JSON list of C-alpha atoms in Angstrom, two decimals:
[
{"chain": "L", "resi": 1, "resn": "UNK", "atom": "CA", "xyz": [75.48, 112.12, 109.48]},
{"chain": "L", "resi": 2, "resn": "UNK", "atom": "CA", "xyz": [75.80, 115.28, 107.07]},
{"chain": "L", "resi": 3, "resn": "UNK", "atom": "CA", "xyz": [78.50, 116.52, 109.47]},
{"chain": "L", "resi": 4, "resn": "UNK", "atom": "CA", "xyz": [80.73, 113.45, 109.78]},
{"chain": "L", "resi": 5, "resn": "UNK", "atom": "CA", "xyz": [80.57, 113.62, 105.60]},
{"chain": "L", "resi": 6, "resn": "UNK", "atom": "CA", "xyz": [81.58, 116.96, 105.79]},
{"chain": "L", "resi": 7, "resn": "UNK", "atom": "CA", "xyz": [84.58, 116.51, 108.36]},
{"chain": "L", "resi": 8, "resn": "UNK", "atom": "CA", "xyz": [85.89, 113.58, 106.38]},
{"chain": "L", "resi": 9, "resn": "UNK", "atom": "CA", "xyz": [85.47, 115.65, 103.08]},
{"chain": "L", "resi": 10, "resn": "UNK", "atom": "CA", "xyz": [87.14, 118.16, 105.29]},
{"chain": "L", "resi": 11, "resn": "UNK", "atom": "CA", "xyz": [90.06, 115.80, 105.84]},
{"chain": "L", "resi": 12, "resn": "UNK", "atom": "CA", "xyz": [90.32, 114.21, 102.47]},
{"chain": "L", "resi": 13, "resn": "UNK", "atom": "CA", "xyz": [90.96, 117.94, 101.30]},
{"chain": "L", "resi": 14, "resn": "UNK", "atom": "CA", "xyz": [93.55, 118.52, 103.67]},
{"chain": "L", "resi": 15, "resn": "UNK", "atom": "CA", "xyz": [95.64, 114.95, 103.74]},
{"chain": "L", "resi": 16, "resn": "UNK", "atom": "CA", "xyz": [94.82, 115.40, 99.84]},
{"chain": "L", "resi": 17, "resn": "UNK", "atom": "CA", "xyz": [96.47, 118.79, 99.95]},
{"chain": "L", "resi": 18, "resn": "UNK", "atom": "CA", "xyz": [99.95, 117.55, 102.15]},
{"chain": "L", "resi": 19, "resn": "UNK", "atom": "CA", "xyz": [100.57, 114.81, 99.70]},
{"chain": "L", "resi": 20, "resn": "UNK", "atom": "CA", "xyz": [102.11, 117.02, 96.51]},
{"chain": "L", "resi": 21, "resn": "UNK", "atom": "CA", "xyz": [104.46, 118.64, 99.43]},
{"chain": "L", "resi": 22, "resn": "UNK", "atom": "CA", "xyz": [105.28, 115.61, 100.74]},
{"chain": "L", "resi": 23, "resn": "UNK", "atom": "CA", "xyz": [105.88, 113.91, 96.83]},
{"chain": "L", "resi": 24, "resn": "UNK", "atom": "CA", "xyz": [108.01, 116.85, 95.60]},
{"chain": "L", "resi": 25, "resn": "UNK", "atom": "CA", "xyz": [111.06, 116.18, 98.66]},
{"chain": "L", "resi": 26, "resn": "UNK", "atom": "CA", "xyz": [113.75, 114.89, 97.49]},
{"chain": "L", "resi": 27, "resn": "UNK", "atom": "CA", "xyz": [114.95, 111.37, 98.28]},
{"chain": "L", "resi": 28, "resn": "UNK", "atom": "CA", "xyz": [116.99, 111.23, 100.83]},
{"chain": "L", "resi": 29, "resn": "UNK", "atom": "CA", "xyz": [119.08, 108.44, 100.97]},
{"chain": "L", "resi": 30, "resn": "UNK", "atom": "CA", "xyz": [120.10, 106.03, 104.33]},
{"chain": "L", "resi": 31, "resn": "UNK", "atom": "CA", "xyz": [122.45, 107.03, 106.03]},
{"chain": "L", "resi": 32, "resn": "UNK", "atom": "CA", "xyz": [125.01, 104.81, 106.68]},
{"chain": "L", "resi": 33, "resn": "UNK", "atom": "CA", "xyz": [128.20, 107.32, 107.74]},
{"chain": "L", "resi": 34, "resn": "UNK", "atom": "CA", "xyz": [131.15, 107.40, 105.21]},
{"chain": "L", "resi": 35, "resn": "UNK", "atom": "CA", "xyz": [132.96, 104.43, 103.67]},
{"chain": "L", "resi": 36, "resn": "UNK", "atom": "CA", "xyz": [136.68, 104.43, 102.64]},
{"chain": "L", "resi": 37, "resn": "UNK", "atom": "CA", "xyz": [136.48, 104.26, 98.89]},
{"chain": "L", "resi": 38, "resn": "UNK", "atom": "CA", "xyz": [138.82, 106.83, 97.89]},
{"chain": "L", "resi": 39, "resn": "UNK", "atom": "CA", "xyz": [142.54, 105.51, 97.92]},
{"chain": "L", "resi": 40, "resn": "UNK", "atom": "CA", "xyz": [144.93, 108.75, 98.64]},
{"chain": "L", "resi": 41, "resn": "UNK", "atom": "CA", "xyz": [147.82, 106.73, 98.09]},
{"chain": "L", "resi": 42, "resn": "UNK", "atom": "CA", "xyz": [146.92, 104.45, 95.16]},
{"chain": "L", "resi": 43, "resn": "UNK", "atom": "CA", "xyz": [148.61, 105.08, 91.64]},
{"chain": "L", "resi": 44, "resn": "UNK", "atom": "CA", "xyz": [145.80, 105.98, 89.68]},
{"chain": "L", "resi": 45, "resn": "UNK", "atom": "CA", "xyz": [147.26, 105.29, 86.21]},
{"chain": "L", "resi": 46, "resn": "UNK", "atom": "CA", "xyz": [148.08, 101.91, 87.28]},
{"chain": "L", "resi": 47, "resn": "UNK", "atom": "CA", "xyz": [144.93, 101.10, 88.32]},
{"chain": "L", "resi": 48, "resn": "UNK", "atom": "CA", "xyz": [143.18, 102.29, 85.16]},
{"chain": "L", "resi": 49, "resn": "UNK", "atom": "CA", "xyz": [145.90, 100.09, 83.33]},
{"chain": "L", "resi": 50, "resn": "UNK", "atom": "CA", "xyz": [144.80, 97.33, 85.38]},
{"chain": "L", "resi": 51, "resn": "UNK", "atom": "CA", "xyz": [141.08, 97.85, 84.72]},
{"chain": "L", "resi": 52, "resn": "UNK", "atom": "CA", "xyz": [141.77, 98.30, 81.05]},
{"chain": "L", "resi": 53, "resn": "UNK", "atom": "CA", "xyz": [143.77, 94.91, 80.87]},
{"chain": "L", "resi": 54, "resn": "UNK", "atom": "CA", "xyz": [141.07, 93.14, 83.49]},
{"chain": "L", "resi": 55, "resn": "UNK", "atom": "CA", "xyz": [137.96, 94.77, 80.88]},
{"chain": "L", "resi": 56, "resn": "UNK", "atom": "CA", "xyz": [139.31, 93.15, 77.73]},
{"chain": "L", "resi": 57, "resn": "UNK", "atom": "CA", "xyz": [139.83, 89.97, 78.87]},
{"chain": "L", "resi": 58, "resn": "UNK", "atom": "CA", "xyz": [135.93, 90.41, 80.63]},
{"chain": "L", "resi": 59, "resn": "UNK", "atom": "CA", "xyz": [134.25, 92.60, 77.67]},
{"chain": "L", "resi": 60, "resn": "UNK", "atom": "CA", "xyz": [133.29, 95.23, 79.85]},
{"chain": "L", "resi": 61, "resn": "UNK", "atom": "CA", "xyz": [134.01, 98.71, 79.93]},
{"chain": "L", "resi": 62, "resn": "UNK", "atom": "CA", "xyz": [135.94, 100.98, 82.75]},
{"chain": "L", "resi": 63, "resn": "UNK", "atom": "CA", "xyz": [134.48, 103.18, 84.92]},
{"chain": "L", "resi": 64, "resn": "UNK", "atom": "CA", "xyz": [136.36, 106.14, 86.44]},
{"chain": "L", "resi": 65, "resn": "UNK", "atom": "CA", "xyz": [135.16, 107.58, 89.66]},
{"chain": "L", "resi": 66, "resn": "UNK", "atom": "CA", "xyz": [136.79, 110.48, 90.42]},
{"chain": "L", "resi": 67, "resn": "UNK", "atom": "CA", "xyz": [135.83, 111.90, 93.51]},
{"chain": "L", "resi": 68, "resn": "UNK", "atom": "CA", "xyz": [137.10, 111.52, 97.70]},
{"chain": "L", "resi": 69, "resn": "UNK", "atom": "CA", "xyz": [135.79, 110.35, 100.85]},
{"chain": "L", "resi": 70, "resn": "UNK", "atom": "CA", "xyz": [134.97, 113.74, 101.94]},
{"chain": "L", "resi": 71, "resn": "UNK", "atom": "CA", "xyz": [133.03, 114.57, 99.67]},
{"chain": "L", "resi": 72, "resn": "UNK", "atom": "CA", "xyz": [129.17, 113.42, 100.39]},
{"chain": "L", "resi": 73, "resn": "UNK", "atom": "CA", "xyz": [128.05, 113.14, 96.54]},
{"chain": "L", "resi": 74, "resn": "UNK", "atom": "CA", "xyz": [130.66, 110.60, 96.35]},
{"chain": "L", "resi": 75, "resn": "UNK", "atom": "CA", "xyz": [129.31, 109.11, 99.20]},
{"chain": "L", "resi": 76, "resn": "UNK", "atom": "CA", "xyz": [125.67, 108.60, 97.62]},
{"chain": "L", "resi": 77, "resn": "UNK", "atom": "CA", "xyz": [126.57, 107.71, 94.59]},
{"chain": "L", "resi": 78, "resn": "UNK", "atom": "CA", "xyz": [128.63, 104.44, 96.12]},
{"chain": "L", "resi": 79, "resn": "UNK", "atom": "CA", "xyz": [125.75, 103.67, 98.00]},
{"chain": "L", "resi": 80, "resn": "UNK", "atom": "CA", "xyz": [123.47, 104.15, 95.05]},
{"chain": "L", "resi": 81, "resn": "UNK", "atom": "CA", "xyz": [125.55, 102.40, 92.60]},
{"chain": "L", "resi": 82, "resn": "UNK", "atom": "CA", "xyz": [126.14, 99.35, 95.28]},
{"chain": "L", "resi": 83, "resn": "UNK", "atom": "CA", "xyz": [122.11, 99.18, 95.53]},
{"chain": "L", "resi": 84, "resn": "UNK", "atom": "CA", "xyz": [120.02, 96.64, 93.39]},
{"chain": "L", "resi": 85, "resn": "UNK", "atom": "CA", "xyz": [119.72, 97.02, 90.10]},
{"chain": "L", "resi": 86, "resn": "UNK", "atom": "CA", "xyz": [122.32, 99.01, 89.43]},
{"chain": "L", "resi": 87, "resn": "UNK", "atom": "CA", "xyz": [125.33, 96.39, 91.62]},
{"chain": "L", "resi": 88, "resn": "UNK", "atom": "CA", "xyz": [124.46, 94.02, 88.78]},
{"chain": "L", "resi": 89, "resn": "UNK", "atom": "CA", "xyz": [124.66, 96.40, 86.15]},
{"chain": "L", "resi": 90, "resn": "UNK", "atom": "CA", "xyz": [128.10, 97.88, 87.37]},
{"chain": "L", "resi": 91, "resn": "UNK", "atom": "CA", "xyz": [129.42, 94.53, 88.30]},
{"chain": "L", "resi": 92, "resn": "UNK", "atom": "CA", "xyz": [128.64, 92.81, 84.70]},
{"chain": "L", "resi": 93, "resn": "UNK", "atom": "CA", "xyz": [129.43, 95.35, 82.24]},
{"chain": "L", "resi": 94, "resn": "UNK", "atom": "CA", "xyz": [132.22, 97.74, 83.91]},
{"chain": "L", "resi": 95, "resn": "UNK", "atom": "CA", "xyz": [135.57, 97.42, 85.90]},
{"chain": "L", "resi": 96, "resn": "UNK", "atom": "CA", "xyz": [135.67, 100.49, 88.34]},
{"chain": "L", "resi": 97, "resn": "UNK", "atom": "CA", "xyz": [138.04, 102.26, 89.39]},
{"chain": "L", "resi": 98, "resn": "UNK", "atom": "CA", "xyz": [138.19, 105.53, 92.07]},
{"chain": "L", "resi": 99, "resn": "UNK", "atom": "CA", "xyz": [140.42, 108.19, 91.63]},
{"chain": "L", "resi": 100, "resn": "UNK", "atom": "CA", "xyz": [140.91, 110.38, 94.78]},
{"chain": "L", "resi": 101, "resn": "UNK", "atom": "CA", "xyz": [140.65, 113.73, 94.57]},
{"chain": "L", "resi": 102, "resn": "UNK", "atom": "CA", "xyz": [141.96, 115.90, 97.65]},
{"chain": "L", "resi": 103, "resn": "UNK", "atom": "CA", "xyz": [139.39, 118.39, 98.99]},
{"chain": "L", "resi": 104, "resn": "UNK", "atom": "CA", "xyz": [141.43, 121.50, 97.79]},
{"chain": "L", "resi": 105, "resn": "UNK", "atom": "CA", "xyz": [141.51, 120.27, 93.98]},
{"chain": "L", "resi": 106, "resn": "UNK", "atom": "CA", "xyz": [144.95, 122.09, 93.80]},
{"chain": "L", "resi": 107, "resn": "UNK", "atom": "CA", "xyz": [145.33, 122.52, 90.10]},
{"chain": "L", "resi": 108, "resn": "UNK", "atom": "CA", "xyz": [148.81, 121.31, 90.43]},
{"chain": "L", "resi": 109, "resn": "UNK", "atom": "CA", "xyz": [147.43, 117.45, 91.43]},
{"chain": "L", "resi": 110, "resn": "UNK", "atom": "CA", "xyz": [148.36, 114.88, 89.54]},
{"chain": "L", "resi": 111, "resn": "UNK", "atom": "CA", "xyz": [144.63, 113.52, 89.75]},
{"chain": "L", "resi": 112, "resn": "UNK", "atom": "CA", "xyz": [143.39, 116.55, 88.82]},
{"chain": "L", "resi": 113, "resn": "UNK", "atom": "CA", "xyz": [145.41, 116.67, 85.81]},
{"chain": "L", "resi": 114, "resn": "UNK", "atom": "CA", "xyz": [144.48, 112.94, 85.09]},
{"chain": "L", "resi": 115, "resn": "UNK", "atom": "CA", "xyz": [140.92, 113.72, 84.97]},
{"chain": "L", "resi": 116, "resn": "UNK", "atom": "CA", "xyz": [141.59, 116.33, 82.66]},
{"chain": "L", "resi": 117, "resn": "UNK", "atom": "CA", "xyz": [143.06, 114.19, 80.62]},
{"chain": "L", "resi": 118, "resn": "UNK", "atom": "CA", "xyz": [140.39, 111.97, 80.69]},
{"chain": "L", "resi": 119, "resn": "UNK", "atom": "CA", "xyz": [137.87, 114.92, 79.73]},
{"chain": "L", "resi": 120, "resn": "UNK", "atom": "CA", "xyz": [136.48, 115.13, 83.10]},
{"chain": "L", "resi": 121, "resn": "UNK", "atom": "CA", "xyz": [136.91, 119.47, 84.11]},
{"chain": "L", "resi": 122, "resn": "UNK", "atom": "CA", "xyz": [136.98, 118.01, 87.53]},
{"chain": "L", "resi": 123, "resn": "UNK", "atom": "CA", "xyz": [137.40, 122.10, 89.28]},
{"chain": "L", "resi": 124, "resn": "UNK", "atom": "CA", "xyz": [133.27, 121.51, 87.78]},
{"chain": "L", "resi": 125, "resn": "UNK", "atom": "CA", "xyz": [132.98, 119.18, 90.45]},
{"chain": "L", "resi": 126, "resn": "UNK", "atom": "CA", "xyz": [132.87, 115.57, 92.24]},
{"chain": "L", "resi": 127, "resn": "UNK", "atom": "CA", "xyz": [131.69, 112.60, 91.89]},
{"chain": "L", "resi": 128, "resn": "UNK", "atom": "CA", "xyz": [132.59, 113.13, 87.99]},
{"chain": "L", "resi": 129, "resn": "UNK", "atom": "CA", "xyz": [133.11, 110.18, 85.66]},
{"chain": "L", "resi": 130, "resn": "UNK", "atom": "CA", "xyz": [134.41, 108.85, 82.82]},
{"chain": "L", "resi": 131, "resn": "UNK", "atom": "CA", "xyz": [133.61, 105.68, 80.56]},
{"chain": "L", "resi": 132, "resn": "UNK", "atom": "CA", "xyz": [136.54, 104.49, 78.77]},
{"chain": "L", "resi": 133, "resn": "UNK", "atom": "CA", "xyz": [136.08, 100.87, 76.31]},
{"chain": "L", "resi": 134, "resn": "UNK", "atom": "CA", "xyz": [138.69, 98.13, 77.04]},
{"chain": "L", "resi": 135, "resn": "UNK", "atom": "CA", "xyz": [141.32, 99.87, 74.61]},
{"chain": "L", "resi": 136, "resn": "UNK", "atom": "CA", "xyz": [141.58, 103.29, 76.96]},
{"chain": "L", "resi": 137, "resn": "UNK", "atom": "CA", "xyz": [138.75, 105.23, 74.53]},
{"chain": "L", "resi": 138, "resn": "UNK", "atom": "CA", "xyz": [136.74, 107.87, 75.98]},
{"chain": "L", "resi": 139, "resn": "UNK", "atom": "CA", "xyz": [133.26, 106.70, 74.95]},
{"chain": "L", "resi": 140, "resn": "UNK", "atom": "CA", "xyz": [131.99, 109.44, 77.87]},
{"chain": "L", "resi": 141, "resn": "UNK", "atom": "CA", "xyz": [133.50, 112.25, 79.75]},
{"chain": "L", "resi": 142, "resn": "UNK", "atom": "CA", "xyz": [131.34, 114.30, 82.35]},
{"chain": "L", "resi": 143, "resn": "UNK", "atom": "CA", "xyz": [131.43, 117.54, 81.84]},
{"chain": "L", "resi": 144, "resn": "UNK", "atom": "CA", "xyz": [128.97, 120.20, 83.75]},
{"chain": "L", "resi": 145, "resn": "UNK", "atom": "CA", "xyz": [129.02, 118.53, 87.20]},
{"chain": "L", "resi": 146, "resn": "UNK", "atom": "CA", "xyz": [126.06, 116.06, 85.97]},
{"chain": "L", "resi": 147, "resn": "UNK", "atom": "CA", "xyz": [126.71, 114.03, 89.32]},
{"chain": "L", "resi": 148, "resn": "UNK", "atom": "CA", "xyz": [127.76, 116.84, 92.17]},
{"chain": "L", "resi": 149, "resn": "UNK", "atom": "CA", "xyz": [124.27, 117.25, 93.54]},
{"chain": "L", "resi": 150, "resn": "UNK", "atom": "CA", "xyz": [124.14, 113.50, 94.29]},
{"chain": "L", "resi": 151, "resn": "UNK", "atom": "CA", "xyz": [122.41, 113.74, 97.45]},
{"chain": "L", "resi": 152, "resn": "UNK", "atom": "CA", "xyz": [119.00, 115.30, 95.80]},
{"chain": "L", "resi": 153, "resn": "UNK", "atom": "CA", "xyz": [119.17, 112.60, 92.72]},
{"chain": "L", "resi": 154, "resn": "UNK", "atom": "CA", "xyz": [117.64, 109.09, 92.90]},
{"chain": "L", "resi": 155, "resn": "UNK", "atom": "CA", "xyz": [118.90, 105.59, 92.34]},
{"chain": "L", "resi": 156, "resn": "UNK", "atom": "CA", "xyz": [117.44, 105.71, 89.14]},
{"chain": "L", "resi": 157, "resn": "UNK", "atom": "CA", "xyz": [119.13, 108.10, 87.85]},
{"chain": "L", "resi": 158, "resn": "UNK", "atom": "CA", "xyz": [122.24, 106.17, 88.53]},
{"chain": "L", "resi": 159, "resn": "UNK", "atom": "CA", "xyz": [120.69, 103.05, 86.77]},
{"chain": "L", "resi": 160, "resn": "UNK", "atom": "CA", "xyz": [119.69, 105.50, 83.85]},
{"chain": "L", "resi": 161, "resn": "UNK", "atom": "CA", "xyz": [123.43, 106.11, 83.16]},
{"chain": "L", "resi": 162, "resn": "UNK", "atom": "CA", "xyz": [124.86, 102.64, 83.88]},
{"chain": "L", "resi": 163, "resn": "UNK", "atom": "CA", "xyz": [122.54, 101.12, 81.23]},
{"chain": "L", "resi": 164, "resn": "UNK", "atom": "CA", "xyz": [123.17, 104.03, 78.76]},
{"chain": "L", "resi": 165, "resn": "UNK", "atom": "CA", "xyz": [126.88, 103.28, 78.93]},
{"chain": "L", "resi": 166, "resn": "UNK", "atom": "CA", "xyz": [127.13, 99.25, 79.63]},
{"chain": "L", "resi": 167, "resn": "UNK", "atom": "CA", "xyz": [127.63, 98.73, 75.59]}
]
Protein backbone atom coordinates (compact mmCIF):
# COMPACT_ATOMS: atom_id res chain seq x y z
CA UNK A 1 0.00 0.00 0.00
CA UNK A 2 2.89 2.51 1.12
CA UNK A 3 4.46 1.83 -2.30
CA UNK A 4 1.50 2.41 -4.62
CA UNK A 5 1.22 5.98 -2.46
CA UNK A 6 4.58 6.57 -3.18
CA UNK A 7 4.49 5.75 -7.07
CA UNK A 8 1.40 7.89 -7.48
CA UNK A 9 3.10 10.71 -5.37
CA UNK A 10 5.87 9.81 -7.71
CA UNK A 11 3.66 10.57 -10.70
CA UNK A 12 1.73 13.50 -9.42
CA UNK A 13 5.33 15.12 -9.13
CA UNK A 14 6.23 14.36 -12.50
CA UNK A 15 2.74 15.04 -14.62
CA UNK A 16 2.75 18.07 -11.99
CA UNK A 17 6.18 19.05 -13.24
CA UNK A 18 5.28 18.73 -17.42
CA UNK A 19 2.30 20.95 -16.99
CA UNK A 20 4.21 24.64 -16.62
CA UNK A 21 6.19 23.37 -19.97
CA UNK A 22 3.33 22.40 -21.54
CA UNK A 23 1.25 25.95 -20.31
CA UNK A 24 4.09 28.30 -21.35
CA UNK A 25 3.84 27.07 -25.54
CA UNK A 26 2.49 29.29 -27.43
CA UNK A 27 -0.89 28.90 -29.12
CA UNK A 28 -0.71 27.67 -32.14
CA UNK A 29 -3.41 28.34 -34.23
CA UNK A 30 -5.42 25.72 -36.92
CA UNK A 31 -4.18 25.47 -39.72
CA UNK A 32 -6.25 25.97 -42.43
CA UNK A 33 -3.56 26.81 -45.54
CA UNK A 34 -3.67 30.45 -46.90
CA UNK A 35 -6.74 32.43 -47.95
CA UNK A 36 -6.75 35.14 -50.71
CA UNK A 37 -7.32 38.29 -48.73
CA UNK A 38 -4.81 40.51 -50.11
CA UNK A 39 -6.02 42.19 -53.47
CA UNK A 40 -2.66 42.99 -55.66
CA UNK A 41 -4.65 44.71 -58.07
CA UNK A 42 -7.24 46.63 -56.03
CA UNK A 43 -6.96 50.57 -55.77
CA UNK A 44 -6.34 50.97 -52.30
CA UNK A 45 -7.36 54.65 -51.95
CA UNK A 46 -10.57 53.85 -53.44
CA UNK A 47 -11.36 51.35 -51.26
CA UNK A 48 -10.55 53.34 -48.11
CA UNK A 49 -12.86 56.08 -49.77
CA UNK A 50 -15.42 53.54 -50.00
CA UNK A 51 -15.07 52.34 -46.40
CA UNK A 52 -14.99 55.91 -45.20
CA UNK A 53 -18.33 56.77 -47.11
CA UNK A 54 -19.88 53.04 -46.15
CA UNK A 55 -18.62 53.92 -42.05
CA UNK A 56 -20.54 57.19 -41.83
CA UNK A 57 -23.56 56.20 -43.07
CA UNK A 58 -23.04 52.80 -40.49
CA UNK A 59 -21.22 54.73 -37.43
CA UNK A 60 -18.40 52.57 -37.45
CA UNK A 61 -14.91 53.14 -37.86
CA UNK A 62 -12.30 51.81 -40.73
CA UNK A 63 -9.93 49.39 -40.34
CA UNK A 64 -6.78 49.21 -42.49
CA UNK A 65 -5.03 45.94 -42.88
CA UNK A 66 -2.03 46.31 -44.46
CA UNK A 67 -0.31 43.26 -45.01
CA UNK A 68 -0.22 40.21 -48.16
CA UNK A 69 -1.08 36.74 -48.62
CA UNK A 70 2.38 35.65 -48.18
CA UNK A 71 2.92 36.76 -45.33
CA UNK A 72 1.75 34.16 -42.39
CA UNK A 73 1.03 36.94 -39.58
CA UNK A 74 -1.44 38.17 -41.96
CA UNK A 75 -2.66 34.92 -42.26
CA UNK A 76 -3.42 34.48 -38.36
CA UNK A 77 -4.61 37.48 -37.75
CA UNK A 78 -7.64 36.89 -40.54
CA UNK A 79 -8.29 33.79 -38.98
CA UNK A 80 -8.17 35.29 -35.53
CA UNK A 81 -10.13 38.29 -36.30
CA UNK A 82 -12.86 36.01 -38.33
CA UNK A 83 -13.11 33.81 -34.95
CA UNK A 84 -15.91 34.45 -32.28
CA UNK A 85 -15.89 37.19 -30.41
CA UNK A 86 -13.92 39.20 -32.20
CA UNK A 87 -16.21 38.56 -36.08
CA UNK A 88 -18.89 40.42 -34.13
CA UNK A 89 -16.79 42.98 -32.86
CA UNK A 90 -15.10 43.72 -36.35
CA UNK A 91 -18.30 43.29 -38.20
CA UNK A 92 -20.42 45.90 -35.91
CA UNK A 93 -18.12 48.62 -35.22
CA UNK A 94 -15.50 48.73 -38.28
CA UNK A 95 -15.52 48.60 -42.19
CA UNK A 96 -12.21 46.77 -43.22
CA UNK A 97 -10.27 47.16 -45.67
CA UNK A 98 -6.73 45.16 -46.84
CA UNK A 99 -4.08 46.84 -48.38
CA UNK A 100 -1.55 44.51 -50.16
CA UNK A 101 1.75 44.83 -49.58
CA UNK A 102 4.27 42.97 -52.05
CA UNK A 103 6.81 40.75 -50.27
CA UNK A 104 9.83 43.03 -51.24
CA UNK A 105 8.20 46.29 -49.56
CA UNK A 106 10.09 48.27 -52.34
CA UNK A 107 10.13 51.70 -50.86
CA UNK A 108 9.06 53.01 -54.15
CA UNK A 109 5.29 51.17 -53.72
CA UNK A 110 2.56 53.06 -53.81
CA UNK A 111 1.14 50.95 -50.75
CA UNK A 112 4.02 51.40 -49.00
CA UNK A 113 3.86 55.01 -49.30
CA UNK A 114 0.06 54.88 -48.42
CA UNK A 115 0.73 53.32 -45.20
CA UNK A 116 3.10 55.86 -44.47
CA UNK A 117 0.79 58.18 -44.93
CA UNK A 118 -1.48 56.65 -42.80
CA UNK A 119 1.28 56.49 -39.91
CA UNK A 120 1.81 52.90 -40.31
CA UNK A 121 6.24 52.57 -40.85
CA UNK A 122 5.16 49.51 -42.67
CA UNK A 123 9.42 48.53 -43.57
CA UNK A 124 8.56 47.77 -39.29
CA UNK A 125 6.52 45.12 -40.50
CA UNK A 126 3.12 43.22 -41.54
CA UNK A 127 0.10 42.72 -40.55
CA UNK A 128 0.24 46.59 -39.42
CA UNK A 129 -2.92 48.63 -38.98
CA UNK A 130 -4.52 51.63 -38.84
CA UNK A 131 -7.93 52.95 -37.28
CA UNK A 132 -9.22 55.83 -39.07
CA UNK A 133 -13.09 57.47 -37.76
CA UNK A 134 -15.67 57.88 -40.59
CA UNK A 135 -14.13 61.42 -41.58
CA UNK A 136 -10.47 59.77 -42.69
CA UNK A 137 -8.88 60.66 -38.90
CA UNK A 138 -6.15 58.63 -37.65
CA UNK A 139 -7.51 57.74 -34.20
CA UNK A 140 -4.52 54.80 -34.30
CA UNK A 141 -1.49 54.12 -36.32
CA UNK A 142 0.77 50.98 -35.53
CA UNK A 143 3.94 51.72 -35.12
CA UNK A 144 6.72 49.07 -33.69
CA UNK A 145 5.42 45.96 -35.52
CA UNK A 146 2.77 45.39 -32.53
CA UNK A 147 1.12 42.63 -34.86
CA UNK A 148 4.24 40.90 -36.95
CA UNK A 149 4.71 38.04 -34.52
CA UNK A 150 1.05 37.02 -35.05
CA UNK A 151 1.58 33.45 -35.05
CA UNK A 152 2.86 33.35 -31.16
CA UNK A 153 -0.15 35.89 -30.03
CA UNK A 154 -3.65 34.71 -29.04
CA UNK A 155 -7.15 35.54 -30.13
CA UNK A 156 -7.41 37.61 -27.30
CA UNK A 157 -5.13 39.76 -27.98
CA UNK A 158 -6.90 40.52 -31.17
CA UNK A 159 -10.22 41.05 -29.20
CA UNK A 160 -8.13 43.30 -26.74
CA UNK A 161 -7.49 45.77 -29.62
CA UNK A 162 -10.83 45.56 -31.47
CA UNK A 163 -12.68 46.61 -28.29
CA UNK A 164 -10.03 49.30 -27.43
CA UNK A 165 -10.67 50.90 -30.80
CA UNK A 166 -14.59 50.09 -31.66
CA UNK A 167 -15.52 53.81 -30.19
Amino acid sequence: MFSKLIAGMFGLVLLGGALPSVAQVAPVPPVYGRRHIYSETANPKADIAAALKQARLEHKRVLLDFGGDWCGDCQVLDIYMHREPNQTLLTKNFVLVHVFIDAMMAQDDKNIQLGAAYGVPITKGVPALAVLNPYGKILYSQKTGEFEDMRHMDPQSVNEFLTRWKG
